[in-house]
Amino acid sequence: MHDPFAARRTTWVLCCTGEMVAAELRGLLERYARPDLTTAIDGVRICRADHPVPPSSSMSGTVLAVVAQGSKRLAVGDHVYEYGPGQYLVASVDLPATGQFVDAVPGRPALAFGLTLEPAAIAELLLQAGPGDLPRSPGIVRSGVAVTDAPDELLDAIVRLLRLLNRPGDRRVLVPLVKREILWRLMTGEQGDIVRQLGLADSSLAHIRRAVQWIRENYNRPFRVEEVARLSGMSVPAFHKNFQAVTGMAPIQFQKNLRLQAARLLLASRPHDVTGVGQSVGYDNPSQFSREYRRQFGAPPSVDAARMRGGAAPAPAALP
């Protein structure tokens, strides 16, 4: 006999289950948050903000970031990403990023979970997947950063991973299994294409990641785009197009962001040597260094250094 209320009851159960998972996620993050963001599980970070703080700049890492309470704003190049409760962000390339919780208030802290995405673990899952297990790739180069809604299965797996923080006897065996499940949910989810490319040695993303790594290692010296394009195995036009698509920046803009972030870290320990710091990161012109630094961080190097010396040091990471 047809039950006209069956669908309504099923929806109600699913909603209640989702709310319970979200509530447990918030409780676990609040319980295990540390000032340095670290946890007892390798690659897992927890961020808590009890009040509004200035934007913090760092490299994004290759990461999954999930907001459980509050909302987060992340700027990468000319793009700004916002995500809140029940949403996640994935970064498949290590990019200069500036992040900020935008609605943390006393008594209702902003809470976020982060998990480092390891290319080797993704590659292993790709090898184990059977024909038809994974969605077909659209075959286009996409941005290395994306935001989407988190399915209940992903949030449930994250909660089970966080429960293991209080179960040291289970962690050695169960953490790798739950991490694999989280990766699988990402690889088969809405942003699965950019996550899967992390595990492909010859993908367009892998070529750009190789260029990103080279620029990071040589950020303080001039370079020719042709040189990096050749290293990436691409023509110059293809390299420009793909680099912009993945990072949201031109190669020279990417280098400039790296230089300024490195300069800010150096100023924390060398606050009275603004000229020397600028030169060490590749600026021959002190005026240009000061101008670009102020545009990036909202204050000249000397003023920002004084703030950091007074205890307002930059946060250790823009993500999660």
JSON list of N, CA, C and O in Angstrom, two decimals, residues 23-34 46-48 50 68-69 107-112 162:
[
{"chain": "A", "resi": 23, "resn": "ALA", "atom": "N", "xyz": [26.53, 19.15, 14.31]},
{"chain": "A", "resi": 23, "resn": "ALA", "atom": "CA", "xyz": [26.70, 19.54, 15.71]},
{"chain": "A", "resi": 23, "resn": "ALA", "atom": "C", "xyz": [27.90, 18.82, 16.33]},
{"chain": "A", "resi": 23, "resn": "ALA", "atom": "O", "xyz": [28.68, 19.42, 17.08]},
{"chain": "A", "resi": 24, "resn": "GLU", "atom": "N", "xyz": [28.06, 17.53, 16.01]},
{"chain": "A", "resi": 24, "resn": "GLU", "atom": "CA", "xyz": [29.21, 16.79, 16.55]},
{"chain": "A", "resi": 24, "resn": "GLU", "atom": "C", "xyz": [30.51, 17.32, 15.98]},
{"chain": "A", "resi": 24, "resn": "GLU", "atom": "O", "xyz": [31.52, 17.42, 16.69]},
{"chain": "A", "resi": 25, "resn": "LEU", "atom": "N", "xyz": [30.49, 17.69, 14.70]},
{"chain": "A", "resi": 25, "resn": "LEU", "atom": "CA", "xyz": [31.70, 18.26, 14.08]},
{"chain": "A", "resi": 25, "resn": "LEU", "atom": "C", "xyz": [32.11, 19.54, 14.79]},
{"chain": "A", "resi": 25, "resn": "LEU", "atom": "O", "xyz": [33.29, 19.73, 15.12]},
{"chain": "A", "resi": 26, "resn": "ARG", "atom": "N", "xyz": [31.16, 20.41, 15.08]},
{"chain": "A", "resi": 26, "resn": "ARG", "atom": "CA", "xyz": [31.47, 21.65, 15.79]},
{"chain": "A", "resi": 26, "resn": "ARG", "atom": "C", "xyz": [32.06, 21.35, 17.17]},
{"chain": "A", "resi": 26, "resn": "ARG", "atom": "O", "xyz": [33.04, 21.96, 17.60]},
{"chain": "A", "resi": 27, "resn": "GLY", "atom": "N", "xyz": [31.44, 20.40, 17.88]},
{"chain": "A", "resi": 27, "resn": "GLY", "atom": "CA", "xyz": [31.91, 20.06, 19.21]},
{"chain": "A", "resi": 27, "resn": "GLY", "atom": "C", "xyz": [33.32, 19.50, 19.21]},
{"chain": "A", "resi": 27, "resn": "GLY", "atom": "O", "xyz": [34.14, 19.85, 20.07]},
{"chain": "A", "resi": 28, "resn": "LEU", "atom": "N", "xyz": [33.63, 18.63, 18.26]},
{"chain": "A", "resi": 28, "resn": "LEU", "atom": "CA", "xyz": [34.97, 18.04, 18.18]},
{"chain": "A", "resi": 28, "resn": "LEU", "atom": "C", "xyz": [36.02, 19.09, 17.84]},
{"chain": "A", "resi": 28, "resn": "LEU", "atom": "O", "xyz": [37.12, 19.11, 18.43]},
{"chain": "A", "resi": 29, "resn": "LEU", "atom": "N", "xyz": [35.70, 19.97, 16.91]},
{"chain": "A", "resi": 29, "resn": "LEU", "atom": "CA", "xyz": [36.66, 21.00, 16.54]},
{"chain": "A", "resi": 29, "resn": "LEU", "atom": "C", "xyz": [36.92, 21.95, 17.71]},
{"chain": "A", "resi": 29, "resn": "LEU", "atom": "O", "xyz": [38.07, 22.33, 17.97]},
{"chain": "A", "resi": 30, "resn": "GLU", "atom": "N", "xyz": [35.87, 22.31, 18.43]},
{"chain": "A", "resi": 30, "resn": "GLU", "atom": "CA", "xyz": [36.03, 23.21, 19.57]},
{"chain": "A", "resi": 30, "resn": "GLU", "atom": "C", "xyz": [36.84, 22.54, 20.68]},
{"chain": "A", "resi": 30, "resn": "GLU", "atom": "O", "xyz": [37.67, 23.16, 21.34]},
{"chain": "A", "resi": 31, "resn": "ARG", "atom": "N", "xyz": [36.63, 21.26, 20.84]},
{"chain": "A", "resi": 31, "resn": "ARG", "atom": "CA", "xyz": [37.32, 20.52, 21.91]},
{"chain": "A", "resi": 31, "resn": "ARG", "atom": "C", "xyz": [38.81, 20.36, 21.65]},
{"chain": "A", "resi": 31, "resn": "ARG", "atom": "O", "xyz": [39.63, 20.48, 22.57]},
{"chain": "A", "resi": 32, "resn": "TYR", "atom": "N", "xyz": [39.18, 20.11, 20.40]},
{"chain": "A", "resi": 32, "resn": "TYR", "atom": "CA", "xyz": [40.57, 19.75, 20.10]},
{"chain": "A", "resi": 32, "resn": "TYR", "atom": "C", "xyz": [41.38, 20.87, 19.45]},
{"chain": "A", "resi": 32, "resn": "TYR", "atom": "O", "xyz": [42.53, 20.66, 19.06]},
{"chain": "A", "resi": 33, "resn": "ALA", "atom": "N", "xyz": [40.82, 22.06, 19.34]},
{"chain": "A", "resi": 33, "resn": "ALA", "atom": "CA", "xyz": [41.56, 23.18, 18.74]},
{"chain": "A", "resi": 33, "resn": "ALA", "atom": "C", "xyz": [42.73, 23.58, 19.62]},
{"chain": "A", "resi": 33, "resn": "ALA", "atom": "O", "xyz": [42.60, 23.66, 20.85]},
{"chain": "A", "resi": 34, "resn": "ARG", "atom": "N", "xyz": [43.88, 23.84, 19.00]},
{"chain": "A", "resi": 34, "resn": "ARG", "atom": "CA", "xyz": [45.08, 24.32, 19.68]},
{"chain": "A", "resi": 34, "resn": "ARG", "atom": "C", "xyz": [45.51, 25.64, 19.05]},
{"chain": "A", "resi": 34, "resn": "ARG", "atom": "O", "xyz": [45.20, 25.89, 17.89]},
{"chain": "A", "resi": 46, "resn": "ILE", "atom": "N", "xyz": [43.20, 22.07, 12.92]},
{"chain": "A", "resi": 46, "resn": "ILE", "atom": "CA", "xyz": [41.94, 22.65, 13.40]},
{"chain": "A", "resi": 46, "resn": "ILE", "atom": "C", "xyz": [42.19, 24.12, 13.69]},
{"chain": "A", "resi": 46, "resn": "ILE", "atom": "O", "xyz": [43.14, 24.48, 14.38]},
{"chain": "A", "resi": 47, "resn": "CYS", "atom": "N", "xyz": [41.32, 24.96, 13.16]},
{"chain": "A", "resi": 47, "resn": "CYS", "atom": "CA", "xyz": [41.44, 26.40, 13.37]},
{"chain": "A", "resi": 47, "resn": "CYS", "atom": "C", "xyz": [40.22, 26.91, 14.14]},
{"chain": "A", "resi": 47, "resn": "CYS", "atom": "O", "xyz": [39.09, 26.55, 13.81]},
{"chain": "A", "resi": 48, "resn": "ARG", "atom": "N", "xyz": [40.50, 27.71, 15.16]},
{"chain": "A", "resi": 48, "resn": "ARG", "atom": "CA", "xyz": [39.44, 28.34, 15.95]},
{"chain": "A", "resi": 48, "resn": "ARG", "atom": "C", "xyz": [39.73, 29.83, 16.06]},
{"chain": "A", "resi": 48, "resn": "ARG", "atom": "O", "xyz": [40.86, 30.22, 16.35]},
{"chain": "A", "resi": 50, "resn": "ASP", "atom": "N", "xyz": [38.03, 33.19, 17.98]},
{"chain": "A", "resi": 50, "resn": "ASP", "atom": "CA", "xyz": [37.00, 33.64, 18.91]},
{"chain": "A", "resi": 50, "resn": "ASP", "atom": "C", "xyz": [36.57, 35.08, 18.67]},
{"chain": "A", "resi": 50, "resn": "ASP", "atom": "O", "xyz": [35.61, 35.55, 19.28]},
{"chain": "A", "resi": 68, "resn": "ALA", "atom": "N", "xyz": [32.94, 24.60, 9.86]},
{"chain": "A", "resi": 68, "resn": "ALA", "atom": "CA", "xyz": [31.82, 24.05, 10.64]},
{"chain": "A", "resi": 68, "resn": "ALA", "atom": "C", "xyz": [30.99, 25.14, 11.30]},
{"chain": "A", "resi": 68, "resn": "ALA", "atom": "O", "xyz": [29.81, 24.93, 11.59]},
{"chain": "A", "resi": 69, "resn": "GLN", "atom": "N", "xyz": [31.62, 26.29, 11.55]},
{"chain": "A", "resi": 69, "resn": "GLN", "atom": "CA", "xyz": [30.92, 27.41, 12.17]},
{"chain": "A", "resi": 69, "resn": "GLN", "atom": "C", "xyz": [31.60, 28.70, 11.76]},
{"chain": "A", "resi": 69, "resn": "GLN", "atom": "O", "xyz": [32.81, 28.76, 11.67]},
{"chain": "A", "resi": 107, "resn": "GLY", "atom": "N", "xyz": [31.87, 33.70, 22.20]},
{"chain": "A", "resi": 107, "resn": "GLY", "atom": "CA", "xyz": [30.76, 32.82, 22.52]},
{"chain": "A", "resi": 107, "resn": "GLY", "atom": "C", "xyz": [30.30, 31.98, 21.35]},
{"chain": "A", "resi": 107, "resn": "GLY", "atom": "O", "xyz": [29.58, 30.99, 21.53]},
{"chain": "A", "resi": 108, "resn": "ARG", "atom": "N", "xyz": [30.69, 32.35, 20.15]},
{"chain": "A", "resi": 108, "resn": "ARG", "atom": "CA", "xyz": [30.37, 31.56, 18.96]},
{"chain": "A", "resi": 108, "resn": "ARG", "atom": "C", "xyz": [31.59, 31.60, 18.02]},
{"chain": "A", "resi": 108, "resn": "ARG", "atom": "O", "xyz": [31.60, 32.33, 17.03]},
{"chain": "A", "resi": 109, "resn": "PRO", "atom": "N", "xyz": [32.61, 30.84, 18.35]},
{"chain": "A", "resi": 109, "resn": "PRO", "atom": "CA", "xyz": [33.86, 30.91, 17.58]},
{"chain": "A", "resi": 109, "resn": "PRO", "atom": "C", "xyz": [33.70, 30.34, 16.18]},
{"chain": "A", "resi": 109, "resn": "PRO", "atom": "O", "xyz": [32.87, 29.46, 15.93]},
{"chain": "A", "resi": 110, "resn": "ALA", "atom": "N", "xyz": [34.49, 30.87, 15.27]},
{"chain": "A", "resi": 110, "resn": "ALA", "atom": "CA", "xyz": [34.60, 30.26, 13.95]},
{"chain": "A", "resi": 110, "resn": "ALA", "atom": "C", "xyz": [35.45, 29.01, 14.07]},
{"chain": "A", "resi": 110, "resn": "ALA", "atom": "O", "xyz": [36.47, 29.00, 14.77]},
{"chain": "A", "resi": 111, "resn": "LEU", "atom": "N", "xyz": [35.04, 27.94, 13.41]},
{"chain": "A", "resi": 111, "resn": "LEU", "atom": "CA", "xyz": [35.71, 26.65, 13.51]},
{"chain": "A", "resi": 111, "resn": "LEU", "atom": "C", "xyz": [35.90, 26.06, 12.13]},
{"chain": "A", "resi": 111, "resn": "LEU", "atom": "O", "xyz": [34.99, 26.07, 11.30]},
{"chain": "A", "resi": 112, "resn": "ALA", "atom": "N", "xyz": [37.11, 25.51, 11.88]},
{"chain": "A", "resi": 112, "resn": "ALA", "atom": "CA", "xyz": [37.38, 24.93, 10.57]},
{"chain": "A", "resi": 112, "resn": "ALA", "atom": "C", "xyz": [38.32, 23.74, 10.72]},
{"chain": "A", "resi": 112, "resn": "ALA", "atom": "O", "xyz": [39.16, 23.68, 11.62]},
{"chain": "A", "resi": 162, "resn": "LEU", "atom": "N", "xyz": [38.00, 12.71, 13.40]},
{"chain": "A", "resi": 162, "resn": "LEU", "atom": "CA", "xyz": [38.24, 13.54, 14.58]},
{"chain": "A", "resi": 162, "resn": "LEU", "atom": "C", "xyz": [37.98, 12.78, 15.88]},
{"chain": "A", "resi": 162, "resn": "LEU", "atom": "O", "xyz": [38.62, 13.05, 16.90]}
]
